[in-house]
mmCIF file of C-alpha atoms in Angstrom:
data_model
loop_
_atom_site.group_PDB
_atom_site.id
_atom_site.type_symbol
_atom_site.label_atom_id
_atom_site.label_comp_id
_atom_site.label_asym_id
_atom_site.label_seq_id
_atom_site.Cartn_x
_atom_site.Cartn_y
_atom_site.Cartn_z
ATOM 1 C CA UNK P 1 0.000 0.000 0.000
ATOM 2 C CA UNK P 2 1.215 3.481 -0.842
ATOM 3 C CA UNK P 3 1.359 5.988 2.019
ATOM 4 C CA UNK P 4 -0.439 8.417 -0.275
ATOM 5 C CA UNK P 5 -3.573 6.312 0.233
ATOM 6 C CA UNK P 6 -3.645 7.352 3.904
ATOM 7 C CA UNK P 7 -2.740 11.041 3.546
ATOM 8 C CA UNK P 8 -5.412 13.685 3.897
ATOM 9 C CA UNK P 9 -4.039 17.120 3.045
ATOM 10 C CA UNK P 10 -6.273 20.182 2.929
ATOM 11 C CA UNK P 11 -9.153 19.725 0.492
ATOM 12 C CA UNK P 12 -8.389 21.109 -3.000
ATOM 13 C CA UNK P 13 -4.806 21.977 -2.065
ATOM 14 C CA UNK P 14 -1.825 21.462 -4.400
ATOM 15 C CA UNK P 15 -0.754 18.694 -2.041
ATOM 16 C CA UNK P 16 -4.112 16.953 -2.375
ATOM 17 C CA UNK P 17 -3.627 16.940 -6.141
ATOM 18 C CA UNK P 18 -0.089 15.604 -5.657
ATOM 19 C CA UNK P 19 -1.288 12.797 -3.403
ATOM 20 C CA UNK P 20 -3.913 11.818 -5.979
ATOM 21 C CA UNK P 21 -1.217 11.810 -8.683
ATOM 22 C CA UNK P 22 0.987 9.587 -6.513
ATOM 23 C CA UNK P 23 -1.903 7.208 -5.885
ATOM 24 C CA UNK P 24 -2.535 6.840 -9.609
ATOM 25 C CA UNK P 25 1.189 6.563 -10.325
ATOM 26 C CA UNK P 26 1.605 3.871 -7.690
ATOM 27 C CA UNK P 27 -1.422 1.859 -8.764
ATOM 28 C CA UNK P 28 -0.514 1.786 -12.440
ATOM 29 C CA UNK P 29 3.297 1.877 -12.582
ATOM 30 C CA UNK P 30 5.165 1.365 -9.347
ATOM 31 C CA UNK P 31 3.574 -1.411 -7.346
ATOM 32 C CA UNK P 32 6.109 -2.781 -4.881
ATOM 33 C CA UNK P 33 8.645 -0.024 -5.701
ATOM 34 C CA UNK P 34 8.233 2.031 -2.546
ATOM 35 C CA UNK P 35 10.349 2.294 0.549
ATOM 36 C CA UNK P 36 8.787 1.025 3.745
ATOM 37 C CA UNK P 37 8.107 3.728 6.307
ATOM 38 C CA UNK P 38 10.356 1.857 8.728
ATOM 39 C CA UNK P 39 13.117 2.121 6.111
ATOM 40 C CA UNK P 40 12.666 5.885 5.776
ATOM 41 C CA UNK P 41 14.876 7.449 8.399
ATOM 42 C CA UNK P 42 13.903 10.931 9.408
ATOM 43 C CA UNK P 43 16.580 12.154 7.019
ATOM 44 C CA UNK P 44 15.900 15.811 7.667
ATOM 45 C CA UNK P 45 16.458 15.416 11.396
ATOM 46 C CA UNK P 46 19.892 13.918 10.708
ATOM 47 C CA UNK P 47 20.903 17.125 8.951
ATOM 48 C CA UNK P 48 21.997 19.754 11.447
ATOM 49 C CA UNK P 49 20.651 22.667 9.411
ATOM 50 C CA UNK P 50 17.149 21.190 9.138
ATOM 51 C CA UNK P 51 14.718 21.397 12.028
ATOM 52 C CA UNK P 52 11.562 19.927 10.468
ATOM 53 C CA UNK P 53 10.699 16.640 8.750
ATOM 54 C CA UNK P 54 10.841 16.216 4.996
ATOM 55 C CA UNK P 55 7.976 17.687 2.980
ATOM 56 C CA UNK P 56 4.973 15.410 2.617
ATOM 57 C CA UNK P 57 5.335 15.325 -1.191
ATOM 58 C CA UNK P 58 8.862 13.894 -0.944
ATOM 59 C CA UNK P 59 8.032 11.425 1.808
ATOM 60 C CA UNK P 60 5.004 10.187 -0.148
ATOM 61 C CA UNK P 61 7.053 9.802 -3.330
ATOM 62 C CA UNK P 62 9.749 7.815 -1.514
ATOM 63 C CA UNK P 63 7.100 5.564 -0.041
ATOM 64 C CA UNK P 64 5.315 5.056 -3.370
ATOM 65 C CA UNK P 65 8.295 4.759 -5.715
ATOM 66 C CA UNK P 66 11.510 5.152 -3.727
ATOM 67 C CA UNK P 67 13.165 1.952 -4.944
ATOM 68 C CA UNK P 68 12.212 2.263 -8.591
ATOM 69 C CA UNK P 69 15.089 2.137 -11.083
ATOM 70 C CA UNK P 70 13.452 5.115 -12.807
ATOM 71 C CA UNK P 71 14.836 7.304 -10.011
ATOM 72 C CA UNK P 72 18.370 6.813 -11.318
ATOM 73 C CA UNK P 73 17.698 5.960 -14.975
ATOM 74 C CA UNK P 74 18.683 9.444 -16.100
ATOM 75 C CA UNK P 75 19.034 11.949 -13.273
ATOM 76 C CA UNK P 76 19.668 10.693 -9.741
ATOM 77 C CA UNK P 77 17.041 11.076 -7.055
ATOM 78 C CA UNK P 78 18.939 10.763 -3.786
ATOM 79 C CA UNK P 79 17.766 8.255 -1.222
ATOM 80 C CA UNK P 80 16.589 9.765 2.074
ATOM 81 C CA UNK P 81 19.845 8.967 3.873
ATOM 82 C CA UNK P 82 21.848 10.667 1.109
ATOM 83 C CA UNK P 83 20.085 14.042 1.208
ATOM 84 C CA UNK P 84 22.324 16.939 2.195
ATOM 85 C CA UNK P 85 22.313 20.692 2.712
ATOM 86 C CA UNK P 86 24.303 23.245 0.719
ATOM 87 C CA UNK P 87 23.743 26.973 0.351
ATOM 88 C CA UNK P 88 20.552 26.930 2.442
ATOM 89 C CA UNK P 89 18.963 24.256 0.194
ATOM 90 C CA UNK P 90 18.217 20.590 0.819
ATOM 91 C CA UNK P 91 19.655 18.795 -2.215
ATOM 92 C CA UNK P 92 17.524 15.847 -3.357
ATOM 93 C CA UNK P 93 18.540 15.264 -7.005
ATOM 94 C CA UNK P 94 21.637 15.433 -9.221
ATOM 95 C CA UNK P 95 21.560 15.962 -12.973
ATOM 96 C CA UNK P 96 23.156 13.069 -14.853
ATOM 97 C CA UNK P 97 26.169 15.100 -16.065
ATOM 98 C CA UNK P 98 26.658 17.065 -12.849
ATOM 99 C CA UNK P 99 25.773 20.394 -14.443
ATOM 100 C CA UNK P 100 22.895 21.150 -12.064
ATOM 101 C CA UNK P 101 21.426 19.965 -8.769
ATOM 102 C CA UNK P 102 17.875 20.320 -7.550
ATOM 103 C CA UNK P 103 16.795 21.168 -4.055
ATOM 104 C CA UNK P 104 14.319 22.938 -1.834
ATOM 105 C CA UNK P 105 15.024 26.045 0.190
ATOM 106 C CA UNK P 106 15.370 25.198 3.867
ATOM 107 C CA UNK P 107 12.857 27.918 4.692
ATOM 108 C CA UNK P 108 10.264 26.073 2.559
ATOM 109 C CA UNK P 109 10.647 22.585 4.052
ATOM 110 C CA UNK P 110 7.659 23.056 6.354
ATOM 111 C CA UNK P 111 5.424 23.216 3.280
ATOM 112 C CA UNK P 112 3.813 19.975 2.132
ATOM 113 C CA UNK P 113 4.748 20.582 -1.508
ATOM 114 C CA UNK P 114 7.397 23.317 -1.906
ATOM 115 C CA UNK P 115 8.680 24.770 -5.161
ATOM 116 C CA UNK P 116 11.836 23.125 -6.535
ATOM 117 C CA UNK P 117 15.010 25.172 -7.076
ATOM 118 C CA UNK P 118 17.779 24.382 -9.540
ATOM 119 C CA UNK P 119 21.441 25.205 -8.914
ATOM 120 C CA UNK P 120 23.815 25.788 -11.786
ATOM 121 C CA UNK P 121 26.987 24.085 -10.572
ATOM 122 C CA UNK P 122 29.226 26.308 -12.698
ATOM 123 C CA UNK P 123 28.325 29.557 -10.976
ATOM 124 C CA UNK P 124 26.427 28.283 -7.901
ATOM 125 C CA UNK P 125 23.351 30.384 -8.701
ATOM 126 C CA UNK P 126 19.912 29.079 -7.722
ATOM 127 C CA UNK P 127 16.802 29.465 -9.911
ATOM 128 C CA UNK P 128 13.209 28.610 -9.074
ATOM 129 C CA UNK P 129 11.736 25.922 -11.304
ATOM 130 C CA UNK P 130 8.169 26.173 -12.573
ATOM 131 C CA UNK P 131 7.235 23.127 -10.527
ATOM 132 C CA UNK P 132 6.122 22.188 -7.068
ATOM 133 C CA UNK P 133 8.043 19.180 -5.774
ATOM 134 C CA UNK P 134 5.340 16.618 -6.595
ATOM 135 C CA UNK P 135 4.950 17.868 -10.166
ATOM 136 C CA UNK P 136 8.702 18.048 -10.644
ATOM 137 C CA UNK P 137 9.170 14.427 -9.556
ATOM 138 C CA UNK P 138 6.375 13.259 -11.832
ATOM 139 C CA UNK P 139 7.783 15.264 -14.770
ATOM 140 C CA UNK P 140 11.201 13.663 -14.176
ATOM 141 C CA UNK P 141 9.608 10.232 -14.122
ATOM 142 C CA UNK P 142 7.580 10.981 -17.251
ATOM 143 C CA UNK P 143 10.633 12.241 -19.124
ATOM 144 C CA UNK P 144 12.863 9.310 -18.115
ATOM 145 C CA UNK P 145 10.195 6.700 -18.806
ATOM 146 C CA UNK P 146 8.730 8.056 -22.040
ATOM 147 C CA UNK P 147 11.630 10.067 -23.419
ATOM 148 C CA UNK P 148 9.396 13.040 -24.037
ATOM 149 C CA UNK P 149 10.688 16.534 -23.509
ATOM 150 C CA UNK P 150 7.128 17.861 -23.286
ATOM 151 C CA UNK P 151 6.614 16.580 -19.751
ATOM 152 C CA UNK P 152 6.908 20.148 -18.486
ATOM 153 C CA UNK P 153 3.723 21.047 -20.378
ATOM 154 C CA UNK P 154 1.775 18.630 -18.202
ATOM 155 C CA UNK P 155 3.183 19.702 -14.852
ATOM 156 C CA UNK P 156 3.585 23.508 -14.909
ATOM 157 C CA UNK P 157 2.533 25.513 -11.914
ATOM 158 C CA UNK P 158 -0.813 26.944 -12.715
#
């Protein structure tokens, strides 16, 4: 069972939509690809700069699809124990050639579904993506699985 089945975020919130997306994703594509809750350490609490738990959208994704090979088929989604903090951002994904990393601002971690930020590793500058975390993860999955570069069209903030 996917943890998303038991989550009840605020009605009609972006997180509610994300949870529904995860439920559908899990049911159709990723059965038995999730991490058990007992296997999910409170990764954020292990990081000295982070005072709150991981956002609900990331925890739900790990539980629904955390062990799927799709998470490292192109870019690398870090496992919970491998998350780390740099420049006031919690890094959760590396681009396959090391050109960029993706993270969330530490100040946004209390949100269920924060906006994703991209760091250019050449100059260290951070840029907000046009995605909340849940949509970003689904767009990454869609792109890696289907090889379509139009995934962004389906998951833009709106």
